[in-house]
mmCIF file of C-alpha atoms and ligand atoms in Angstrom:
data_model
loop_
_atom_site.group_PDB
_atom_site.id
_atom_site.type_symbol
_atom_site.label_atom_id
_atom_site.label_comp_id
_atom_site.label_asym_id
_atom_site.label_seq_id
_atom_site.Cartn_x
_atom_site.Cartn_y
_atom_site.Cartn_z
ATOM 1 C CA UNK D 13 4.020 75.605 60.251
ATOM 2 C CA UNK D 14 5.157 79.137 60.660
ATOM 3 C CA UNK D 15 5.628 78.540 64.375
ATOM 4 C CA UNK D 16 7.581 75.380 63.666
ATOM 5 C CA UNK D 17 9.923 77.298 61.359
ATOM 6 C CA UNK D 18 10.364 80.095 63.873
ATOM 7 C CA UNK D 19 11.136 77.554 66.606
ATOM 8 C CA UNK D 20 13.739 75.880 64.418
ATOM 9 C CA UNK D 21 15.396 79.193 63.586
ATOM 10 C CA UNK D 22 15.477 80.225 67.251
ATOM 11 C CA UNK D 23 16.876 77.000 68.645
ATOM 12 C CA UNK D 24 19.359 76.633 65.748
ATOM 13 C CA UNK D 25 20.810 80.130 66.104
ATOM 14 C CA UNK D 26 21.091 79.751 69.868
ATOM 15 C CA UNK D 27 22.863 76.429 69.818
ATOM 16 C CA UNK D 28 25.162 77.498 66.949
ATOM 17 C CA UNK D 29 26.250 80.582 68.885
ATOM 18 C CA UNK D 30 27.023 78.348 71.886
ATOM 19 C CA UNK D 31 29.371 75.894 70.120
ATOM 20 C CA UNK D 32 33.011 75.649 71.129
ATOM 21 C CA UNK D 33 34.395 73.302 68.478
ATOM 22 C CA UNK D 34 34.165 72.742 64.734
ATOM 23 C CA UNK D 35 32.830 69.209 65.259
ATOM 24 C CA UNK D 36 29.853 70.480 67.290
ATOM 25 C CA UNK D 37 29.071 72.962 64.549
ATOM 26 C CA UNK D 38 29.052 70.217 61.939
ATOM 27 C CA UNK D 39 26.717 68.135 64.133
ATOM 28 C CA UNK D 40 24.297 71.081 64.289
ATOM 29 C CA UNK D 41 24.451 71.549 60.519
ATOM 30 C CA UNK D 42 23.362 67.920 60.101
ATOM 31 C CA UNK D 43 20.755 68.249 62.828
ATOM 32 C CA UNK D 44 19.010 71.246 61.182
ATOM 33 C CA UNK D 45 19.865 71.245 57.504
ATOM 34 C CA UNK D 46 20.788 67.605 56.769
ATOM 35 C CA UNK D 47 18.635 65.209 54.709
ATOM 36 C CA UNK D 48 17.038 63.923 57.873
ATOM 37 C CA UNK D 49 17.278 67.287 59.574
ATOM 38 C CA UNK D 50 14.511 69.267 61.247
ATOM 39 C CA UNK D 51 14.124 71.839 58.477
ATOM 40 C CA UNK D 52 13.901 69.141 55.828
ATOM 41 C CA UNK D 53 11.240 67.393 57.887
ATOM 42 C CA UNK D 54 9.126 70.550 57.875
ATOM 43 C CA UNK D 55 9.603 71.052 54.151
ATOM 44 C CA UNK D 56 8.316 67.555 53.566
ATOM 45 C CA UNK D 57 4.926 68.661 54.962
ATOM 46 C CA UNK D 58 4.599 71.414 52.327
ATOM 47 C CA UNK D 59 2.471 69.170 50.120
ATOM 48 C CA UNK D 60 -0.378 69.369 52.627
ATOM 49 C CA UNK D 61 -0.577 73.155 52.446
ATOM 50 C CA UNK D 62 -3.020 75.189 50.386
ATOM 51 C CA UNK D 63 -1.843 76.679 47.099
ATOM 52 C CA UNK D 64 -1.747 80.184 48.598
ATOM 53 C CA UNK D 65 0.188 79.253 51.704
ATOM 54 C CA UNK D 66 2.765 77.029 49.964
ATOM 55 C CA UNK D 67 4.867 79.820 48.359
ATOM 56 C CA UNK D 68 4.723 81.903 51.545
ATOM 57 C CA UNK D 69 5.922 79.034 53.687
ATOM 58 C CA UNK D 70 8.444 78.070 51.022
ATOM 59 C CA UNK D 71 9.957 81.508 51.108
ATOM 60 C CA UNK D 72 10.044 81.500 54.887
ATOM 61 C CA UNK D 73 11.714 78.084 54.953
ATOM 62 C CA UNK D 74 14.355 79.389 52.547
ATOM 63 C CA UNK D 75 14.988 82.372 54.784
ATOM 64 C CA UNK D 76 15.387 80.105 57.816
ATOM 65 C CA UNK D 77 17.804 77.867 55.878
ATOM 66 C CA UNK D 78 19.782 80.935 54.733
ATOM 67 C CA UNK D 79 20.029 82.392 58.224
ATOM 68 C CA UNK D 80 21.092 79.061 59.749
ATOM 69 C CA UNK D 81 23.754 78.655 57.047
ATOM 70 C CA UNK D 82 24.962 82.201 57.649
ATOM 71 C CA UNK D 83 25.127 81.604 61.422
ATOM 72 C CA UNK D 84 27.180 78.430 60.917
ATOM 73 C CA UNK D 85 29.582 80.282 58.633
ATOM 74 C CA UNK D 86 29.993 83.153 61.100
ATOM 75 C CA UNK D 87 30.504 80.823 64.058
ATOM 76 C CA UNK D 88 32.991 78.768 62.094
ATOM 77 C CA UNK D 89 35.095 81.895 61.466
ATOM 78 C CA UNK D 90 34.921 82.809 65.160
ATOM 79 C CA UNK D 91 36.057 79.325 66.216
ATOM 80 C CA UNK D 92 38.962 79.368 63.705
ATOM 81 C CA UNK D 93 40.114 82.702 65.080
ATOM 82 C CA UNK D 94 39.938 81.405 68.649
ATOM 83 C CA UNK D 95 41.921 78.290 67.711
ATOM 84 C CA UNK D 96 44.616 80.416 66.099
ATOM 85 C CA UNK D 97 44.874 82.631 69.173
ATOM 86 C CA UNK D 98 45.180 79.595 71.447
ATOM 87 C CA UNK D 99 47.922 78.171 69.215
ATOM 88 C CA UNK D 100 49.852 81.429 69.249
ATOM 89 C CA UNK D 101 49.537 81.579 73.044
ATOM 90 C CA UNK D 102 50.986 78.074 73.303
ATOM 91 C CA UNK D 103 53.882 78.895 71.045
ATOM 92 C CA UNK D 104 54.956 82.086 72.728
ATOM 93 C CA UNK D 105 58.704 82.131 73.289
ATOM 94 C CA UNK D 106 59.902 83.328 76.644
ATOM 95 C CA UNK D 107 63.091 85.114 75.707
ATOM 96 C CA UNK D 108 63.994 85.594 79.366
ATOM 97 C CA UNK D 109 64.567 81.836 80.020
ATOM 98 C CA UNK D 110 68.351 81.211 80.246
ATOM 99 C CA UNK D 111 69.713 79.213 77.284
ATOM 100 C CA UNK D 112 71.585 75.898 77.341
ATOM 101 C CA UNK D 113 75.317 76.538 77.031
ATOM 102 C CA UNK D 114 77.030 74.596 74.224
ATOM 103 C CA UNK D 115 80.135 72.848 75.529
ATOM 104 C CA UNK D 116 83.067 73.339 73.195
ATOM 105 C CA UNK D 117 85.786 70.711 73.096
ATOM 106 C CA UNK D 118 89.402 71.328 72.194
ATOM 107 C CA UNK D 119 92.274 69.647 70.411
ATOM 108 C CA UNK D 120 93.654 66.315 71.589
ATOM 109 C CA UNK D 121 97.132 66.738 73.191
ATOM 110 C CA UNK D 122 98.726 64.604 70.485
ATOM 111 C CA UNK D 123 97.353 66.885 67.778
ATOM 112 C CA UNK D 124 98.529 69.921 69.783
ATOM 113 C CA UNK D 125 102.036 68.430 69.666
ATOM 114 C CA UNK D 126 101.622 67.680 65.938
ATOM 115 C CA UNK D 127 100.569 71.290 65.280
ATOM 116 C CA UNK D 128 103.765 72.474 66.966
ATOM 117 C CA UNK D 129 105.869 70.059 64.904
ATOM 118 C CA UNK D 130 104.170 71.140 61.667
ATOM 119 C CA UNK D 131 104.695 74.830 62.515
ATOM 120 C CA UNK D 132 108.400 74.264 63.141
ATOM 121 C CA UNK D 133 108.961 72.387 59.858
ATOM 122 C CA UNK D 134 106.784 74.699 57.766
ATOM 123 C CA UNK D 135 108.855 77.573 59.177
ATOM 124 C CA UNK D 136 111.926 75.845 57.731
ATOM 125 C CA UNK D 137 110.358 75.519 54.272
ATOM 126 C CA UNK D 138 108.986 71.965 54.477
ATOM 127 C CA UNK D 139 105.702 70.917 52.838
ATOM 128 C CA UNK D 140 103.204 68.813 54.853
ATOM 129 C CA UNK D 141 101.941 65.720 52.970
ATOM 130 C CA UNK D 142 99.026 63.392 53.688
ATOM 131 C CA UNK D 143 98.971 59.829 52.353
ATOM 132 C CA UNK D 144 96.961 56.596 52.290
ATOM 133 C CA UNK D 145 96.822 54.239 55.270
ATOM 134 C CA UNK D 146 96.031 51.317 52.959
ATOM 135 C CA UNK D 147 99.319 51.000 51.115
ATOM 136 C CA UNK D 148 101.071 48.758 48.598
ATOM 137 C CA UNK D 149 103.730 46.504 50.120
ATOM 138 C CA UNK D 150 105.803 47.615 47.150
ATOM 139 C CA UNK D 151 105.963 51.161 48.540
ATOM 140 C CA UNK D 152 105.997 50.195 52.215
ATOM 141 C CA UNK D 153 108.850 47.683 51.727
ATOM 142 C CA UNK D 154 110.366 47.027 48.251
ATOM 143 C CA UNK D 155 110.938 50.625 47.228
ATOM 144 C CA UNK D 156 112.450 51.225 50.688
ATOM 145 C CA UNK D 157 115.051 48.523 50.185
ATOM 146 C CA UNK D 158 113.339 46.026 52.524
ATOM 147 C CA UNK D 159 113.258 42.978 50.270
ATOM 148 C CA UNK D 160 111.305 39.702 50.504
ATOM 149 C CA UNK D 161 112.304 37.972 53.717
ATOM 150 C CA UNK D 162 112.882 41.159 55.711
ATOM 151 C CA UNK D 163 111.532 40.440 59.226
ATOM 152 C CA UNK D 164 109.202 43.467 59.238
ATOM 153 C CA UNK D 165 107.317 41.928 56.246
ATOM 154 C CA UNK D 166 106.232 38.959 58.340
ATOM 155 C CA UNK D 167 102.525 38.159 58.647
ATOM 156 C CA UNK D 168 102.890 38.152 62.416
ATOM 157 C CA UNK D 169 103.850 41.861 62.322
ATOM 158 C CA UNK D 170 101.850 43.321 59.453
ATOM 159 C CA UNK D 171 98.129 43.596 58.593
ATOM 160 C CA UNK D 172 97.813 42.320 55.002
ATOM 161 C CA UNK D 173 94.609 42.395 52.974
ATOM 162 C CA UNK D 174 95.419 39.590 50.535
ATOM 163 C CA UNK D 175 97.041 36.140 50.438
ATOM 164 C CA UNK D 176 100.022 37.286 48.360
ATOM 165 C CA UNK D 177 100.873 40.177 50.712
ATOM 166 C CA UNK D 178 100.547 42.966 48.156
ATOM 167 C CA UNK D 179 98.143 45.318 49.934
ATOM 168 C CA UNK D 180 98.522 46.197 53.598
ATOM 169 C CA UNK D 181 97.863 48.736 56.334
ATOM 170 C CA UNK D 182 101.058 50.771 56.236
ATOM 171 C CA UNK D 183 103.411 49.814 59.064
ATOM 172 C CA UNK D 184 105.326 53.103 58.841
ATOM 173 C CA UNK D 185 104.941 56.531 57.225
ATOM 174 C CA UNK D 186 108.153 55.883 55.246
ATOM 175 C CA UNK D 187 106.282 54.945 52.000
ATOM 176 C CA UNK D 188 105.474 58.675 51.874
ATOM 177 C CA UNK D 189 109.157 59.177 51.021
ATOM 178 C CA UNK D 190 108.599 57.114 47.876
ATOM 179 C CA UNK D 191 105.328 58.893 47.047
ATOM 180 C CA UNK D 192 107.065 62.281 47.426
ATOM 181 C CA UNK D 193 110.049 61.231 45.253
ATOM 182 C CA UNK D 194 107.662 59.873 42.595
ATOM 183 C CA UNK D 195 105.474 62.964 42.449
ATOM 184 C CA UNK D 196 107.495 66.052 43.409
ATOM 185 C CA UNK D 197 110.272 67.939 41.623
ATOM 186 C CA UNK D 198 113.692 68.159 43.286
ATOM 187 C CA UNK D 199 114.762 69.529 45.692
ATOM 188 C CA UNK D 200 112.264 67.969 48.141
ATOM 189 C CA UNK D 201 111.576 68.933 51.740
ATOM 190 C CA UNK D 202 108.534 67.235 53.246
ATOM 191 C CA UNK D 203 107.007 65.922 56.432
ATOM 192 C CA UNK D 204 104.152 63.389 56.399
ATOM 193 C CA UNK D 205 102.230 62.709 59.613
ATOM 194 C CA UNK D 206 99.669 59.918 59.904
ATOM 195 C CA UNK D 207 98.432 56.621 61.320
ATOM 196 C CA UNK D 208 100.415 53.393 61.037
ATOM 197 C CA UNK D 209 99.476 49.820 62.006
ATOM 198 C CA UNK D 210 101.339 46.843 63.473
ATOM 199 C CA UNK D 211 100.231 43.608 65.107
ATOM 200 C CA UNK D 212 101.174 44.672 68.634
ATOM 201 C CA UNK D 213 99.299 43.946 71.855
ATOM 202 C CA UNK D 214 98.158 47.007 73.828
ATOM 203 C CA UNK D 215 100.356 47.885 76.814
ATOM 204 C CA UNK D 216 101.852 51.035 78.416
ATOM 205 C CA UNK D 217 104.044 51.680 75.362
ATOM 206 C CA UNK D 218 102.389 49.730 72.494
ATOM 207 C CA UNK D 219 99.220 49.948 70.415
ATOM 208 C CA UNK D 220 98.288 48.210 67.113
ATOM 209 C CA UNK D 221 97.535 51.683 65.696
ATOM 210 C CA UNK D 222 99.796 54.633 66.385
ATOM 211 C CA UNK D 223 101.043 57.767 64.670
ATOM 212 C CA UNK D 224 104.317 58.692 63.036
ATOM 213 C CA UNK D 225 105.723 61.772 61.402
ATOM 214 C CA UNK D 226 108.016 61.107 58.474
ATOM 215 C CA UNK D 227 110.494 63.731 57.340
ATOM 216 C CA UNK D 228 112.740 63.912 54.315
ATOM 217 C CA UNK D 229 115.061 66.376 52.585
ATOM 218 C CA UNK D 230 116.736 65.716 49.223
ATOM 219 C CA UNK D 231 118.992 68.244 47.537
ATOM 220 C CA UNK D 232 122.506 68.575 46.173
ATOM 221 C CA UNK D 233 125.166 68.383 48.871
ATOM 222 C CA UNK D 234 122.990 67.306 51.813
ATOM 223 C CA UNK D 235 125.019 65.674 54.609
ATOM 224 C CA UNK D 236 124.562 64.067 58.007
ATOM 225 C CA UNK D 237 125.373 67.477 59.518
ATOM 226 C CA UNK D 238 122.130 68.840 57.959
ATOM 227 C CA UNK D 239 120.198 65.984 59.522
ATOM 228 C CA UNK D 240 121.647 66.589 62.984
ATOM 229 C CA UNK D 241 121.299 70.361 62.733
ATOM 230 C CA UNK D 242 117.685 70.216 61.598
ATOM 231 C CA UNK D 243 116.574 67.635 64.171
ATOM 232 C CA UNK D 244 118.384 69.403 67.032
ATOM 233 C CA UNK D 245 116.661 72.667 66.073
ATOM 234 C CA UNK D 246 113.261 70.970 66.024
ATOM 235 C CA UNK D 247 113.715 69.193 69.336
ATOM 236 C CA UNK D 248 114.911 72.366 71.079
ATOM 237 C CA UNK D 249 111.914 74.321 69.796
ATOM 238 C CA UNK D 250 109.613 71.517 70.915
ATOM 239 C CA UNK D 251 111.095 70.650 74.313
ATOM 240 C CA UNK D 252 113.086 73.754 75.263
ATOM 241 C CA UNK D 253 116.456 75.335 74.467
ATOM 242 C CA UNK D 254 118.337 73.283 77.079
ATOM 243 C CA UNK D 255 117.279 69.889 75.697
ATOM 244 C CA UNK D 256 120.258 67.541 75.356
ATOM 245 C CA UNK D 257 120.278 65.025 72.491
ATOM 246 C CA UNK D 258 122.506 62.205 71.279
ATOM 247 C CA UNK D 259 122.726 60.194 68.060
ATOM 248 C CA UNK D 260 123.416 56.438 68.219
ATOM 249 C CA UNK D 261 124.320 54.215 65.267
ATOM 250 C CA UNK D 262 121.467 51.932 64.204
ATOM 251 C CA UNK D 263 120.234 49.979 61.199
ATOM 252 C CA UNK D 264 117.338 50.678 58.823
ATOM 253 C CA UNK D 265 117.129 49.182 55.324
ATOM 254 C CA UNK D 266 116.346 52.537 53.684
ATOM 255 C CA UNK D 267 119.119 54.655 55.216
ATOM 256 C CA UNK D 268 122.916 54.351 55.271
ATOM 257 C CA UNK D 269 124.338 55.313 57.657
ATOM 258 C CA UNK D 270 121.377 55.046 60.064
ATOM 259 C CA UNK D 271 120.979 56.331 63.584
ATOM 260 C CA UNK D 272 118.553 56.775 66.436
ATOM 261 C CA UNK D 273 118.144 60.082 68.194
ATOM 262 C CA UNK D 274 117.671 60.134 71.967
ATOM 263 C CA UNK D 275 116.788 63.013 74.272
ATOM 264 C CA UNK D 276 118.111 63.179 77.802
ATOM 265 C CA UNK D 277 115.403 62.150 80.291
ATOM 266 C CA UNK D 278 113.396 65.203 81.409
ATOM 267 C CA UNK D 279 112.586 63.554 84.759
ATOM 268 C CA UNK D 280 116.083 62.682 86.032
ATOM 269 C CA UNK D 281 118.336 64.765 83.797
ATOM 270 C CA UNK D 282 120.268 61.733 82.588
ATOM 271 C CA UNK D 283 120.925 60.011 85.936
ATOM 272 C CA UNK D 284 118.456 57.185 85.349
ATOM 273 C CA UNK D 285 114.887 56.806 86.681
ATOM 274 C CA UNK D 286 111.693 54.762 86.046
ATOM 275 C CA UNK D 287 110.554 57.125 83.245
ATOM 276 C CA UNK D 288 113.695 56.380 81.185
ATOM 277 C CA UNK D 289 113.900 52.803 82.522
ATOM 278 C CA UNK D 290 117.173 53.691 84.233
ATOM 279 C CA UNK D 291 118.817 54.643 80.926
ATOM 280 C CA UNK D 292 119.002 58.414 81.402
ATOM 281 C CA UNK D 293 117.917 58.768 77.739
ATOM 282 C CA UNK D 294 114.624 58.397 75.871
ATOM 283 C CA UNK D 295 114.584 57.193 72.272
ATOM 284 C CA UNK D 296 112.788 59.703 70.048
ATOM 285 C CA UNK D 297 113.205 58.771 66.397
ATOM 286 C CA UNK D 298 114.994 56.801 63.719
ATOM 287 C CA UNK D 299 116.875 58.601 60.963
ATOM 288 C CA UNK D 300 119.706 58.418 58.493
ATOM 289 C CA UNK D 301 121.067 59.315 55.077
ATOM 290 C CA UNK D 302 118.763 57.985 52.351
ATOM 291 C CA UNK D 303 120.223 54.773 50.922
ATOM 292 C CA UNK D 304 121.586 55.292 47.377
ATOM 293 C CA UNK D 305 119.525 52.329 46.184
ATOM 294 C CA UNK D 306 116.307 54.023 47.438
ATOM 295 C CA UNK D 307 117.189 57.166 45.470
ATOM 296 C CA UNK D 308 118.030 55.068 42.387
ATOM 297 C CA UNK D 309 114.730 53.173 42.522
ATOM 298 C CA UNK D 310 112.982 56.576 42.414
ATOM 299 C CA UNK D 311 115.054 57.631 39.404
ATOM 300 C CA UNK D 312 117.215 60.058 41.386
ATOM 301 C CA UNK D 313 120.976 59.970 40.709
ATOM 302 C CA UNK D 314 122.758 59.384 44.064
ATOM 303 C CA UNK D 315 125.956 60.789 42.570
ATOM 304 C CA UNK D 316 124.248 64.172 42.189
ATOM 305 C CA UNK D 317 121.657 64.207 44.964
ATOM 306 C CA UNK D 318 121.713 63.100 48.577
ATOM 307 C CA UNK D 319 119.190 63.325 51.367
ATOM 308 C CA UNK D 320 118.261 62.517 54.912
ATOM 309 C CA UNK D 321 115.098 61.064 56.368
ATOM 310 C CA UNK D 322 113.620 60.448 59.783
ATOM 311 C CA UNK D 323 110.567 58.825 61.307
ATOM 312 C CA UNK D 324 109.310 59.665 64.757
ATOM 313 C CA UNK D 325 106.539 58.258 66.914
ATOM 314 C CA UNK D 326 104.001 60.992 67.516
ATOM 315 C CA UNK D 327 102.462 59.505 70.674
ATOM 316 C CA UNK D 328 105.872 59.286 72.283
ATOM 317 C CA UNK D 329 106.736 62.821 71.264
ATOM 318 C CA UNK D 330 103.454 64.110 72.715
ATOM 319 C CA UNK D 331 103.936 62.052 75.882
ATOM 320 C CA UNK D 332 107.290 63.724 76.422
ATOM 321 C CA UNK D 333 105.978 67.133 75.425
ATOM 322 C CA UNK D 334 103.128 66.969 77.983
ATOM 323 C CA UNK D 335 104.775 64.577 80.488
ATOM 324 C CA UNK D 336 102.217 61.784 80.015
ATOM 325 C CA UNK D 337 103.276 58.463 81.562
ATOM 326 C CA UNK D 338 101.046 55.866 79.840
ATOM 327 C CA UNK D 339 100.385 55.523 76.088
ATOM 328 C CA UNK D 340 96.878 54.190 76.741
ATOM 329 C CA UNK D 341 95.792 57.610 78.070
ATOM 330 C CA UNK D 342 96.342 58.995 74.560
ATOM 331 C CA UNK D 343 93.788 56.580 73.067
ATOM 332 C CA UNK D 344 91.234 56.161 75.857
ATOM 333 C CA UNK D 345 89.856 59.690 75.393
ATOM 334 C CA UNK D 346 88.753 60.063 78.987
ATOM 335 C CA UNK D 347 87.668 63.715 79.196
ATOM 336 C CA UNK D 348 89.071 64.045 82.717
ATOM 337 C CA UNK D 349 92.472 63.387 81.127
ATOM 338 C CA UNK D 350 91.928 65.385 77.938
ATOM 339 C CA UNK D 351 90.673 68.462 79.820
ATOM 340 C CA UNK D 352 94.107 68.964 81.350
ATOM 341 C CA UNK D 353 95.735 70.225 78.158
HETATM 342 N N1 DAH J 20 110.218 53.831 59.539
HETATM 343 C C1 DAH J 20 111.016 53.627 60.725
HETATM 344 C C2 DAH J 20 110.173 52.906 61.758
HETATM 345 O O1 DAH J 20 109.035 52.691 61.540
HETATM 346 C C3 DAH J 20 111.481 54.943 61.268
HETATM 347 C C4 DAH J 20 112.494 55.579 60.390
HETATM 348 C C5 DAH J 20 113.829 55.341 60.574
HETATM 349 C C6 DAH J 20 112.099 56.434 59.382
HETATM 350 C C7 DAH J 20 114.775 55.913 59.770
HETATM 351 C C8 DAH J 20 113.043 57.031 58.573
HETATM 352 C C9 DAH J 20 114.391 56.755 58.784
HETATM 353 O O2 DAH J 20 112.724 57.859 57.581
HETATM 354 O O3 DAH J 20 115.310 57.358 57.996
HETATM 355 O O4 DAH J 20 110.683 52.564 62.784
#
């Protein structure tokens, strides 16, 4: 029996030292020490030994068990260490490999133009306002003196949310005039850029969503001369000192008198060409003196205060600023186009 035990110890220690993986080690533990293992099988023969030999063999069997257990423990630690080293090797970072460059974008040309416009007005003491695109028809129309039946209120022109035409996508930034009058102390000088929506088909000059910048000044003694002076200053800063402008009479429900401001065509210098459709002039914005009724509806006394307002299309302004021929380029966001600015 002694030889059997020695043989078990020898073969166990050898095979344990030769294992490469934790699973193999576990298999060996079962093979030697398990319930049906080799050592257990030997111990089961103890009953046939003489009373003197039994304790001697018992002690020896215990020693073999202890040394096999110890060997498994030692080998297990060695394998864990090896596994850790292999993992660290795999995860080594090669700091000499060139990195992937992050491509930075830049501002859209229309927002570049808007930044310029904001800078110019802020420099003149105006506050920039932001307002909701989902607007009450009351503010978009009624409070701006465009009563029931005004053509711009038609369902074929305006995106309404409800049957009784009370909530809509704003069709102009002009309701921001009303919001400013309702919430700000006088005098007021504001601009309000943002998206507006109309039921237009897409073509070279139309889109169902576009951008406007609204402007308004209310104070004592404001006249049409202030309107012309301010807008001429802005346009010259935006398009250059030599820009020629003209003001034409027009009609808007919320201003009286009303006008449109044109700039002389930058392509032909006023002679007439395809860019200005042969007119020599390009329409830039609508403006006028705020209608007394609009001031009254906001609780402002038109005998004491007066004001001017304007609304300009931002896409058109940017198109002129950067000499872009087709409105669709502004919305398509083709990087080959956008990269040029
Ligand atoms: N809201 C007008 C439009 O959408 C533009 C406009 C004209 C705004 C005259 C004004 C204004 O503030 O005074 O065409």
